[in-house]
Coordinates of C-alpha atoms in Angstrom, one line a residue:
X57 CA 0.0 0.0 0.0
X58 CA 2.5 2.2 1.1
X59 CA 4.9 1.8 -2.2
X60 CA 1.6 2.8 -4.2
X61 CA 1.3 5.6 -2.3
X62 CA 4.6 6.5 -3.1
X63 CA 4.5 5.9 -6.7
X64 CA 1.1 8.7 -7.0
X65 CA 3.1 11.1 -5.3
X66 CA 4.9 14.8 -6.7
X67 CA 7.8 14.9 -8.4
X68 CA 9.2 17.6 -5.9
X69 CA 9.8 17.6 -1.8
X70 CA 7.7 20.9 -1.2
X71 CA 4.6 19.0 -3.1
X72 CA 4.2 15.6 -1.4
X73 CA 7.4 15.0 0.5
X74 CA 8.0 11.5 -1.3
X75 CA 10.7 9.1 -1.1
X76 CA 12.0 8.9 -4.2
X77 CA 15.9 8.4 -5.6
X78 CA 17.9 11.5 -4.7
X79 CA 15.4 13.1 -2.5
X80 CA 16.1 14.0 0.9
X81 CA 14.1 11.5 3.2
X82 CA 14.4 10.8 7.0
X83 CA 14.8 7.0 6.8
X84 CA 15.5 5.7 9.9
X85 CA 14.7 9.0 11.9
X86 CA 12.2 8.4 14.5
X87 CA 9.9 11.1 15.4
X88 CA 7.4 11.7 18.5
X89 CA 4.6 13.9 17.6
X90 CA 3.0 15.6 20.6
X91 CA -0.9 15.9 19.8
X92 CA -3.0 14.4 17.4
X93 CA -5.2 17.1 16.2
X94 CA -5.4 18.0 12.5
X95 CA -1.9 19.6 12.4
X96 CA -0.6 16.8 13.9
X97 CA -2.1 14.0 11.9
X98 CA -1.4 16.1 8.3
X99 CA 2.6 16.4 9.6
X100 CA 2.6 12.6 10.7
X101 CA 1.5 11.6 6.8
X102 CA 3.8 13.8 5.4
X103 CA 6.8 12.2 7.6
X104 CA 6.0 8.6 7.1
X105 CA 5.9 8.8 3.4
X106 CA 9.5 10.2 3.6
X107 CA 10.3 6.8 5.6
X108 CA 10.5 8.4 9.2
X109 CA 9.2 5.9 12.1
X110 CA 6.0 8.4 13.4
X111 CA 4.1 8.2 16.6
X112 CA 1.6 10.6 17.6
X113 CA 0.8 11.1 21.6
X114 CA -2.9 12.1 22.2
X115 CA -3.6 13.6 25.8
X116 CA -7.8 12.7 25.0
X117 CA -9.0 8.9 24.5
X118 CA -9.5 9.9 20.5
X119 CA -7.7 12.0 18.1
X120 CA -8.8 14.8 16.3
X121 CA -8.0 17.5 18.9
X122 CA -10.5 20.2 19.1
X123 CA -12.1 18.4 16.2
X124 CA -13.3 15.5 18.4
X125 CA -16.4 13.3 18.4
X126 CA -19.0 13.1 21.1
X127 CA -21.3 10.0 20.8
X128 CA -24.0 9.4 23.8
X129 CA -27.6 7.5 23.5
X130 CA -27.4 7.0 20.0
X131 CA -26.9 10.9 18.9
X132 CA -23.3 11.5 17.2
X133 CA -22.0 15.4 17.4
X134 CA -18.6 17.0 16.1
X135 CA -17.8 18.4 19.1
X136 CA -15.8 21.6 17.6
X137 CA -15.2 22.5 13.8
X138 CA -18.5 21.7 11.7
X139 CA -17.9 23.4 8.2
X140 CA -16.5 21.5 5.5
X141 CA -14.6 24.9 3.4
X142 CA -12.1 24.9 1.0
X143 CA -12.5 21.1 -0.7
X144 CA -9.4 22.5 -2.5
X145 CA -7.0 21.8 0.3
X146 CA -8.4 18.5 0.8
X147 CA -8.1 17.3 -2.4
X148 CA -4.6 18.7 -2.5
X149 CA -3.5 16.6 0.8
X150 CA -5.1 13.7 -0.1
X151 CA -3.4 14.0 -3.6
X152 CA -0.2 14.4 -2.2
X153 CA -0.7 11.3 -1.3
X154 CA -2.0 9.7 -5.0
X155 CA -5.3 9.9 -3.0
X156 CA -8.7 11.7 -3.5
X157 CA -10.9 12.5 -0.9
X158 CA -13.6 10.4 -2.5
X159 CA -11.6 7.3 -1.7
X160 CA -12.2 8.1 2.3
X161 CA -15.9 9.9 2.2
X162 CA -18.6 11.8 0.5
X163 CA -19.2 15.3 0.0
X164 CA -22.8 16.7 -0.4
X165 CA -23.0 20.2 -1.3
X166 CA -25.4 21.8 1.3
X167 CA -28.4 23.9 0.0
X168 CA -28.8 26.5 1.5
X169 CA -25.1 26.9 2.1
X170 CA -26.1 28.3 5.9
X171 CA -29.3 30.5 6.9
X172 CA -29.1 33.5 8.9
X173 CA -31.8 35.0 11.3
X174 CA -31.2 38.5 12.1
X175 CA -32.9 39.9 15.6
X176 CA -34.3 43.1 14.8
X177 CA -34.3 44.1 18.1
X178 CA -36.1 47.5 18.6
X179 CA -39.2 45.3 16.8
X180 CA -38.8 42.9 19.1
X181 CA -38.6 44.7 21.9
X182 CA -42.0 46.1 21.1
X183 CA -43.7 43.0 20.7
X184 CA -42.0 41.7 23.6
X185 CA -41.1 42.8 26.9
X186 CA -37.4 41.8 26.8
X187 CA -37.4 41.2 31.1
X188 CA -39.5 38.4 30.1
X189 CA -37.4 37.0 26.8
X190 CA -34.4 37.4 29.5
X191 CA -36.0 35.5 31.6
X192 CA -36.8 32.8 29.5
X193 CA -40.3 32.8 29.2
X194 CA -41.7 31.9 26.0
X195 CA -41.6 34.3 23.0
X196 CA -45.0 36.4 21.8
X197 CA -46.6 35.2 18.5
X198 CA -46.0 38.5 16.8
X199 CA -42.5 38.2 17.6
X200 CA -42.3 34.4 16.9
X201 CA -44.0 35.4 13.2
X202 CA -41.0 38.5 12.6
X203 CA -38.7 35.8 13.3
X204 CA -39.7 33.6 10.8
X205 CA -39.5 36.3 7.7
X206 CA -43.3 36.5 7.9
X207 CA -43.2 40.5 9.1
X208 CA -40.1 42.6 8.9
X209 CA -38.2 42.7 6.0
X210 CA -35.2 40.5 5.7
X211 CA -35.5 38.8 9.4
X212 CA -34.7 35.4 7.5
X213 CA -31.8 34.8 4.9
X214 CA -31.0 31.7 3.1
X215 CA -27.0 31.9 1.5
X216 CA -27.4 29.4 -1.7
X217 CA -25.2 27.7 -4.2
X218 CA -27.2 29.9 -6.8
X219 CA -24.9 33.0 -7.2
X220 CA -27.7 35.2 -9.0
X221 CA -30.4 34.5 -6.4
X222 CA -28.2 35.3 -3.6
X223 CA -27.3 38.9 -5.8
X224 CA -31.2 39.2 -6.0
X225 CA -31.8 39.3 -2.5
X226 CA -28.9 41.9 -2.0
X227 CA -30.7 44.0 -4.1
X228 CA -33.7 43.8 -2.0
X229 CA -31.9 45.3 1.0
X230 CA -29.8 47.9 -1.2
X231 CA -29.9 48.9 -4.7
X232 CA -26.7 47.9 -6.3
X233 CA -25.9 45.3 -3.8
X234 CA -26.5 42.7 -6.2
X235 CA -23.5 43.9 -8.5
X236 CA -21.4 45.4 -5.4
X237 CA -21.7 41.2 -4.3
X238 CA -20.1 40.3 -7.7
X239 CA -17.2 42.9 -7.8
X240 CA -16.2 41.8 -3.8
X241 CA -16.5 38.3 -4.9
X242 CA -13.9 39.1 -7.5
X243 CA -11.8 40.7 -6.0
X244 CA -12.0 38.0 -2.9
X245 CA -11.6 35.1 -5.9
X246 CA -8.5 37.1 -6.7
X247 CA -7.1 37.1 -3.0
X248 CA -7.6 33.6 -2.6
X249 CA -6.1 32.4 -5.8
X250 CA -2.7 34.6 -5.2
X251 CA -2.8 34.3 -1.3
X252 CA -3.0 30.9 -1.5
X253 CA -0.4 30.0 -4.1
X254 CA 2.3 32.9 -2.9
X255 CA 1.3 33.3 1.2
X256 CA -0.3 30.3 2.3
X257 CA 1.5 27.0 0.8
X258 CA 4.6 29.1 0.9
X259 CA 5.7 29.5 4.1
X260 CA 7.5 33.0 4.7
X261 CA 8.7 33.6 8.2
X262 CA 10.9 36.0 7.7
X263 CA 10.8 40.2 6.8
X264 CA 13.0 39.4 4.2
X265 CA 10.9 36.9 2.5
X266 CA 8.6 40.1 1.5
X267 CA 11.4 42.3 0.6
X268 CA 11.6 40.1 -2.8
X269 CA 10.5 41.8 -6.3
X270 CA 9.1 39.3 -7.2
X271 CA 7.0 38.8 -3.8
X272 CA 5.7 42.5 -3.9
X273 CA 4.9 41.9 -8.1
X274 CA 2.2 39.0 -6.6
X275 CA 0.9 41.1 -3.6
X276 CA 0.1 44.4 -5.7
X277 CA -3.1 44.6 -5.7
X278 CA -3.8 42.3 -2.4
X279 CA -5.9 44.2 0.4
X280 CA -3.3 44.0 2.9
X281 CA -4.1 46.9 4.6
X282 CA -7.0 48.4 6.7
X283 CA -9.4 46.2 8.2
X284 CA -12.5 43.8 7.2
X285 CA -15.1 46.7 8.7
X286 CA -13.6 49.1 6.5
X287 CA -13.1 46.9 3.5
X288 CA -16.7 45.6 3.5
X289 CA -18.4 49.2 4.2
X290 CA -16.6 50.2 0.8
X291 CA -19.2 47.8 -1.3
X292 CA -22.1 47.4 1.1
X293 CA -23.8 50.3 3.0
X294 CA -26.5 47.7 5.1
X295 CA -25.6 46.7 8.3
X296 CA -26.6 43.7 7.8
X297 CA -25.5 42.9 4.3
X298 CA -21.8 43.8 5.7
X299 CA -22.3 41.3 8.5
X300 CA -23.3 38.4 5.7
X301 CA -19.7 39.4 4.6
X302 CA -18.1 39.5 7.6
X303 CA -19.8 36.8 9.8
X304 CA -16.5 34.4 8.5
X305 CA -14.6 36.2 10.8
X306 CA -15.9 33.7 13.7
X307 CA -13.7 31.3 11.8
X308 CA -10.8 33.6 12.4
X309 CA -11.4 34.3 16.0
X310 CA -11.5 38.3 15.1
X311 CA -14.1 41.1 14.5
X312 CA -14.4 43.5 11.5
X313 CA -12.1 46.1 13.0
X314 CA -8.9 43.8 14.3
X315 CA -9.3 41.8 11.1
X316 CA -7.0 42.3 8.3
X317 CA -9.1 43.5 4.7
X318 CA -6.8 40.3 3.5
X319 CA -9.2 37.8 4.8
X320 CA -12.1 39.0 2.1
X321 CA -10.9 36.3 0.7
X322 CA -13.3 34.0 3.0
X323 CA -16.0 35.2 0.8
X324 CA -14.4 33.6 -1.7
X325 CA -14.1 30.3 0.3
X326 CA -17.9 30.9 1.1
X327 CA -20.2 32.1 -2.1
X328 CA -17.7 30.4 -4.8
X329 CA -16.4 27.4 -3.1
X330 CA -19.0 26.2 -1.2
X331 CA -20.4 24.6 2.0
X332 CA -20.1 20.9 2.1
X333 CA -21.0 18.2 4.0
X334 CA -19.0 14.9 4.3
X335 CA -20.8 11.7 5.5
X336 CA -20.5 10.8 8.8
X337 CA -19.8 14.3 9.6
X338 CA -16.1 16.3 10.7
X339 CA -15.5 13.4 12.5
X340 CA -14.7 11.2 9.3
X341 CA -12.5 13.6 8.0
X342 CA -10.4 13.0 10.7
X343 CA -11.2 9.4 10.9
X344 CA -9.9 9.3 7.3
X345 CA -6.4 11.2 8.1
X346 CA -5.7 8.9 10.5
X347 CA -6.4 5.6 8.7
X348 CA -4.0 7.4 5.6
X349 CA -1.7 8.1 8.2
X350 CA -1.9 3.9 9.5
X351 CA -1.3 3.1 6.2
X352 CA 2.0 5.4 5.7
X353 CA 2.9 3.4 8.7
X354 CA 2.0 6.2 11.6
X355 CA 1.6 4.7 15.3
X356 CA -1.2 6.2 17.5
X357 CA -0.9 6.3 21.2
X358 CA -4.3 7.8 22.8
X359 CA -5.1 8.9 26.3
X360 CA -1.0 9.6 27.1
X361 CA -0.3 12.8 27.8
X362 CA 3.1 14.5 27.4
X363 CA 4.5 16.1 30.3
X364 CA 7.9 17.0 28.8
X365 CA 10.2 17.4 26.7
X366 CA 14.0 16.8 27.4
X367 CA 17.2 16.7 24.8
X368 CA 17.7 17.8 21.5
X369 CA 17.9 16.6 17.9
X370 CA 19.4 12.9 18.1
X371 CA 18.0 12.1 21.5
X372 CA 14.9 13.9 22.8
X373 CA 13.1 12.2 25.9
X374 CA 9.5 13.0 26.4
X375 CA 8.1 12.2 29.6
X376 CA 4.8 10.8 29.3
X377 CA 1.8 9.8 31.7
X378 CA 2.6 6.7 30.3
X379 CA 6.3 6.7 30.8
X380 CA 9.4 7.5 28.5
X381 CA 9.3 8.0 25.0
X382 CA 12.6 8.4 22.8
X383 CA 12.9 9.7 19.4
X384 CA 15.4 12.0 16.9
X385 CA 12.8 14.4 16.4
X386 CA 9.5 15.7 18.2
X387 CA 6.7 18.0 16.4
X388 CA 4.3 19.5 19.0
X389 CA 0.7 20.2 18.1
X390 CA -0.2 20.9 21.4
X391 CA -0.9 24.8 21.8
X392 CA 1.9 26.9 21.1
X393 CA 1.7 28.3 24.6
X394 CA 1.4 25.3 27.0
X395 CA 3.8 23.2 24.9
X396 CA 6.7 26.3 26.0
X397 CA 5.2 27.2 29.7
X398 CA 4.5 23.4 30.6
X399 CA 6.6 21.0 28.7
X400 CA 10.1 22.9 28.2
X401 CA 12.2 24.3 30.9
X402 CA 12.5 28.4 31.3
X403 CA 15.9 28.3 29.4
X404 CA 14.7 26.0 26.3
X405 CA 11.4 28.3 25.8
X406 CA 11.8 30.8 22.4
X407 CA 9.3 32.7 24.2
X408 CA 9.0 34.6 27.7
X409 CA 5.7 34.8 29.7
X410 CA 5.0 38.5 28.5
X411 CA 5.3 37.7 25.2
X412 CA 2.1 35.0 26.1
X413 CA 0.1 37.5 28.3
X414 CA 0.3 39.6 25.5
X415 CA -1.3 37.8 23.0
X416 CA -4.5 38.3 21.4
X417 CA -6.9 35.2 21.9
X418 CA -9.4 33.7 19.9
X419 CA -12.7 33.4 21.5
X420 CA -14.1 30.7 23.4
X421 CA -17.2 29.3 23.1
X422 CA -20.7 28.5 25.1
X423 CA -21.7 25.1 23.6
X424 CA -25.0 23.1 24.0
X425 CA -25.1 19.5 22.3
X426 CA -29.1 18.9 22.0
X427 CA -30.4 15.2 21.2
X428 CA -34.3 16.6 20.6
X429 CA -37.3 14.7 19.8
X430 CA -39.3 15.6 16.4
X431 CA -38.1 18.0 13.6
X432 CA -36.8 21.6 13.8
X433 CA -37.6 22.8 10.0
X434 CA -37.1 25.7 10.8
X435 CA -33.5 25.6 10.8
X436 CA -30.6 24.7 8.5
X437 CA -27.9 22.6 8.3
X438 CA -25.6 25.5 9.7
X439 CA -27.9 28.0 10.9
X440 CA -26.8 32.1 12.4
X441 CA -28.9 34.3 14.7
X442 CA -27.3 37.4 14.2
X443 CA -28.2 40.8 16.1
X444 CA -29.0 43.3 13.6
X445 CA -25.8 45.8 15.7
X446 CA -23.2 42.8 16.6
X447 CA -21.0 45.6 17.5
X448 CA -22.0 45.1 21.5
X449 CA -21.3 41.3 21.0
X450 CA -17.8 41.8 19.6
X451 CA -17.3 45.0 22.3
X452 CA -17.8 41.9 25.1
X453 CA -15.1 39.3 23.4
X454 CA -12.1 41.7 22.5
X455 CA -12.5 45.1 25.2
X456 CA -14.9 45.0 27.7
X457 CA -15.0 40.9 28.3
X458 CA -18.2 39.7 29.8
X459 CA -21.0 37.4 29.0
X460 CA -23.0 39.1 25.9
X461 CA -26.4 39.7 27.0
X462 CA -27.6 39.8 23.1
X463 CA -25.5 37.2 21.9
X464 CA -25.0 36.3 18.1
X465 CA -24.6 33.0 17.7
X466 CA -24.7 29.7 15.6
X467 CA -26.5 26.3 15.4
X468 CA -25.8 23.3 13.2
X469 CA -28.4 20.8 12.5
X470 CA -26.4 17.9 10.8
X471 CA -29.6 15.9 11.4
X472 CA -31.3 17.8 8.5
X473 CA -28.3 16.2 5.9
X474 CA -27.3 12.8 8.0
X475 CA -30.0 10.8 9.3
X476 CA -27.0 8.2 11.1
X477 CA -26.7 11.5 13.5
X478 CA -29.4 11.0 15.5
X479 CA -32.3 8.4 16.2
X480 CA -35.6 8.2 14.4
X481 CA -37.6 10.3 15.1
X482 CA -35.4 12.8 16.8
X483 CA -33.2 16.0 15.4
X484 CA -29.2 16.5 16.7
X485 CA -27.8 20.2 17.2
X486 CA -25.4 22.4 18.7
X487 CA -25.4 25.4 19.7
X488 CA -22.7 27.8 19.7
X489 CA -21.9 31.3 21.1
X490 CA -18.7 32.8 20.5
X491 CA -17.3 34.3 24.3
X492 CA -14.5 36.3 25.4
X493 CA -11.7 34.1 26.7
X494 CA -10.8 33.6 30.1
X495 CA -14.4 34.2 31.7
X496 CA -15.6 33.0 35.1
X497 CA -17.4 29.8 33.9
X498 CA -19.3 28.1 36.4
X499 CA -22.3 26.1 36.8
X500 CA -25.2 28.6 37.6
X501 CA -23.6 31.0 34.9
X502 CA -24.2 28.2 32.3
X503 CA -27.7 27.3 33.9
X504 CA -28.8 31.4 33.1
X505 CA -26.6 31.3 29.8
X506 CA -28.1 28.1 28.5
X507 CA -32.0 29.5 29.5
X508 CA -31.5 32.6 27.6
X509 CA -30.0 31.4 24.4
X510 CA -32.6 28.9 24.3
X511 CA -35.5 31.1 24.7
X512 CA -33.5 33.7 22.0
X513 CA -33.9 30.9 19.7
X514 CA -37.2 30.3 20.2
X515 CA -37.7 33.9 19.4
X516 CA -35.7 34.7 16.8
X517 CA -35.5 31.3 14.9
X518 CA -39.0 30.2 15.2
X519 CA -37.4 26.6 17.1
X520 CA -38.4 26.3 20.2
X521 CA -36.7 22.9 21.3
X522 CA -37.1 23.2 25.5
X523 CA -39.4 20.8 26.3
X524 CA -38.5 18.7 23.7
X525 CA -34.6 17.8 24.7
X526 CA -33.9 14.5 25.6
X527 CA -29.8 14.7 25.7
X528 CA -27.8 18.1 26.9
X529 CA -24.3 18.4 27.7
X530 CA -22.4 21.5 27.8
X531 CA -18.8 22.5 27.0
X532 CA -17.4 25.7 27.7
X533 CA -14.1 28.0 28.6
X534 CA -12.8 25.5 31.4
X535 CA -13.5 22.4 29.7
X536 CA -11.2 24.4 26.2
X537 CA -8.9 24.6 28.8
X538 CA -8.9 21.4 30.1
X539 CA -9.5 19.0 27.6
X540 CA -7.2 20.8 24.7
X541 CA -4.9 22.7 27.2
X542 CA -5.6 25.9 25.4
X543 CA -4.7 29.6 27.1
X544 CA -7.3 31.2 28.3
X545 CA -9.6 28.4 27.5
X546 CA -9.9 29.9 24.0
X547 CA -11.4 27.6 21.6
X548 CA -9.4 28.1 18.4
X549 CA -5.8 29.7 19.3
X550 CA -4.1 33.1 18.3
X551 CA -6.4 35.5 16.5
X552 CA -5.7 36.7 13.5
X553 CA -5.5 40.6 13.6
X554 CA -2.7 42.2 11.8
X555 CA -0.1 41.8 14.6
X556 CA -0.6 38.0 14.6
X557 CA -1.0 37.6 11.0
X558 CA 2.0 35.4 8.5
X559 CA 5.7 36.1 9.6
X560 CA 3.7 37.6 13.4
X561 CA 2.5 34.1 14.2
X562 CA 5.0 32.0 16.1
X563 CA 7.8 29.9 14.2
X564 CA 7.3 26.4 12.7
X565 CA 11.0 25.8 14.0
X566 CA 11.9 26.5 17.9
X567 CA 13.3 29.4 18.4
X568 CA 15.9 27.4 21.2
X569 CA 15.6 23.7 20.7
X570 CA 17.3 22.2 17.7
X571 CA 15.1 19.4 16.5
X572 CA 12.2 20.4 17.9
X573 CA 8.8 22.1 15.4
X574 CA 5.4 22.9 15.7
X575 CA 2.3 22.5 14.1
X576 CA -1.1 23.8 14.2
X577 CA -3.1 27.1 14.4
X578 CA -1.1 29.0 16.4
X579 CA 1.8 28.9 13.3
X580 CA 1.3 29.6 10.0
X581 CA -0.7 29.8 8.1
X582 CA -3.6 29.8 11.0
X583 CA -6.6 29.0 12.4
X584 CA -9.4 26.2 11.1
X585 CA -9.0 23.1 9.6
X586 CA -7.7 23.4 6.0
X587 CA -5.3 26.0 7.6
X588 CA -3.8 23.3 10.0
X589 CA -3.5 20.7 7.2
X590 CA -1.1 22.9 5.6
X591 CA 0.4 24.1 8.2
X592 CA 1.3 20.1 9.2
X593 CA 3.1 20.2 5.5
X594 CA 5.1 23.4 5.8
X595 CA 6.5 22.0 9.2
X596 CA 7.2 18.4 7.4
X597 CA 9.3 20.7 4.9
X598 CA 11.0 22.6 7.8
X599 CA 12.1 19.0 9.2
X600 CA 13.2 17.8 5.8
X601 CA 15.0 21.0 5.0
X602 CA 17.1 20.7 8.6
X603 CA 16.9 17.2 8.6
X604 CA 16.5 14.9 5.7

């Protein structure tokens, strides 16, 4: 199997990292990587199929990282990531591999792409005395009908595959939108297709990389300056068109004003690209890295944390829960942050405390996983409730942190695609509310939390699911912290705002250590899952460059 694999692979290092005659390969080179989530697993592959002798460590009893699986009474949930994006980078792991996606799972192409409620609140309010929506009690009829598109305009917007109906209801809210959506959508097409190519798949860590002619010849016309509120207000004057535009941002961990204009190029991702679904859900994705990894000859070792790391290139020593573990080399996808503070001594960190404190976070999040009896039509597969001013919302994550008392938020019903989710008869969702890191988090705060988002969907969505749930578990900022080991108990990593953005992201290499890397969000090129399978090959090139 493995020679096969071989034989469908690139003719160069950078493209598939293949043993081939005269290439650089780590034959005989054991490495240990620390972590199993997607980083992890993508840099194992890439390894093997050079001929080193991989093992991945997983703290957790499954791999996947913050893209685990929760399965309980017969519903299945991805616990974290839920959006299937760029089926580009996919294809081009799997292919690196002489592999296609297809040979692991499907992909159906959800319609609507997502659906977005917005909360008009000063209607609502009206209708509804918000002490009592607080509260929890049940929502009005008039405000359950302006929920549900039935009164104001544009309460209720479905995001299809079908470009020219999507431009037809931008036109509804603003004359012009409708063309104003094609010209952003070109110039985000444009972003991605140069980003990717020149800043994403090629790793450049240092000032100088930029300071190359032929660099700034590919980056002219790039919007790599000003931020994502500014870029979007120059196309779209509605609020809430701008926040159809912007609402990728979640996927970032930013806001429109610390986000750089660059990442327009999520639109891209979004309107052109698509929203897919793959059987079996997130969880298969990851399920079918792994087994690719098994056959490139990868070793999995669950439920053994690391605890630290000792020695250099040649003869590192990681101390594990479940004793010693040798190797030449050791990648760590843990987070950036704990693998320094916790696993390396003061003098072996590239990184001092400050440097950590300082640090913008990521959000965390307020999850609810809901097995529910019956149907709720009424939602999507991916689903946002959106205040029509999330400025508040965002105010509450990045500079005034505190528990948003008008949250936005997002709920995915992969029961509405996947009928193996869930039980007959009954729906599976989550909910999710994006939170400033680092909050008190206790037990009566998530009691009040989970009543009110609850009761907001009921009156904003039209789904009103609380007498109706049959399975509830929560996950929130301590749990981020102490089932991923994540700072702050954020749930993706680093933000991306323009200090923390390409060569401002922490190394690949150690800055201290000789022989030891690291892969995952926190490097380059970022946050979310097709950013962390590429960032597990530009550390496998790092290790062949200093090491093969």
């Amino acid at each position: 199997m493995g020679s096969a694999l071989r034989r469908g692979c690139r003719s160069r290092l950078t493209s598939a990292g293949c043993v081939r005659s005269g290439m650089d390969t780590l034959a005989d080179e054991s490495v240990v990587v620390i972590g199993g989530g997607i980083g992890g697993l993508s840099t194992a592959c890439y390894l093997a199929n050079t001929g080193a002798d991989v093992r991945v460590i997983e703290k957790n009893e499954q791999v996947g990282g913050r893209a685990s699986r929760l399965e309980k009474d017969g519903f299945r949930f991805d616990m974290g990531p839920s959006w299937y994006l760029m089926p580009d980078v996919f294809e081009r792991f799997f292919g690196d591999f002489g592999r296609t996606p297809d040979d692991y799972y499907e992909l159906t192409h959800l319609d609507p792409h997502y659906r977005i409620y917005f909360k008009d609140n000063a209607e609502r309010r009206s209708a509804n005395d918000t002490r009592g929506y607080r509260s929890g009690d049940p929502a009005s009829t008039e405000t359950t009908k302006l929920s549900r598109g039935l009164g104001t305009h544009g309460d209720r917007v479905d995001v299809t595959p079908d470009l020219e109906r999507t431009k037809a209801v931008f036109e509804e809210y603003e004359p012009g939108a409708g063309e104003a959506l094609e010209r952003y959508l070109e110039k985000s097409r444009e972003n991605y297709e140069v980003g990717m190519k020149h800043f994403v798949y090629e790793d450049r860590e240092r000032l100088r990389d930029y300071l190359d002619l032929d660099v700034a010849r590919q980056a002219r016309g790039l919007s790599l300056l000003g931020s994502m509120q500014g870029h979007v207000e120059d196309y779209f004057d509605h609020p809430k068109l701008q926040q159809i535009m912007q609402y990728t941002l979640v996927f970032l961990g930013g806001s429109p004003t610390n986000t750089p204009a660059l990442y327009n190029l999520m639109s891209h991702v979004d309107f052109n690209l698509g929203v897919w679904y793959p059987e079996g859900g997130i969880g298969a994705v990851i399920d079918s890295i792994a087994a690719l990894g098994r056959e490139l000859g990868v070793e999995y070792d669950t439920e053994r944390p690391a605890t630290e790391i000792k020695g250099r290139a040649g003869g590192f020593e990681v101390e594990t829960a479940g004793g010693l573990v040798q190797a030449d080399l050791v990648v760590s996808n843990a987070d950036y942050a704990h693998t320094e503070r916790d696993l390396l001594t003061p003098e072996r960190r590239g990184y001092d405390a400050d440097y950590w404190d300082e640090r913008t976070y990521a959000p965390s999040a307020f999850l609810l996983y809901l097995g529910v009896e019956g149907d709720v039509d009424d939602l999507a597969h991916h689903t946002l409730v959106l205040p029509t001013d999330w400025n508040d919302h965002f105010a509450k994550i990045f500079d005034e942190p505190q528990w948003p008392d008008d949250p936005a938020y997002y709920v995915c019903t992969p029961s509405e695609t996947d009928d193996a989710v869930a039980p007959d008869g009954h729906s599976a969702l989550f909910v999710l509310v994006p939170i400033a890191p680092g909050l008190k988090d206790t037990p009566g705060i998530r009691d009040r939390y989970r009543d009110l988002v609850l009761a907001d969907l009921a009156a904003n969505a039209g789904t009103d699911v609380r007498d109706r749930i049959v399975l509830e578990e929560r996950f929130c900022v301590e749990d981020f912290a102490n089932r991923y080991n994540s700072s702050e108990g954020t749930a993706l990593g680093l933000a991306h705002t323009l200090r923390q953005t390409s060569l401002f992201r922490p190394p690949h290499r150690s800055k201290t250590v000789d022989g030891l890397y690291f892969v995952g969000g926190d490097t380059t090129p970022g946050i979310g899952m097709p950013m962390c399978l590429i960032s597990g090959r530009l550390t496998a090139e790092k290790v062949l460059e200093d090491h093969g």
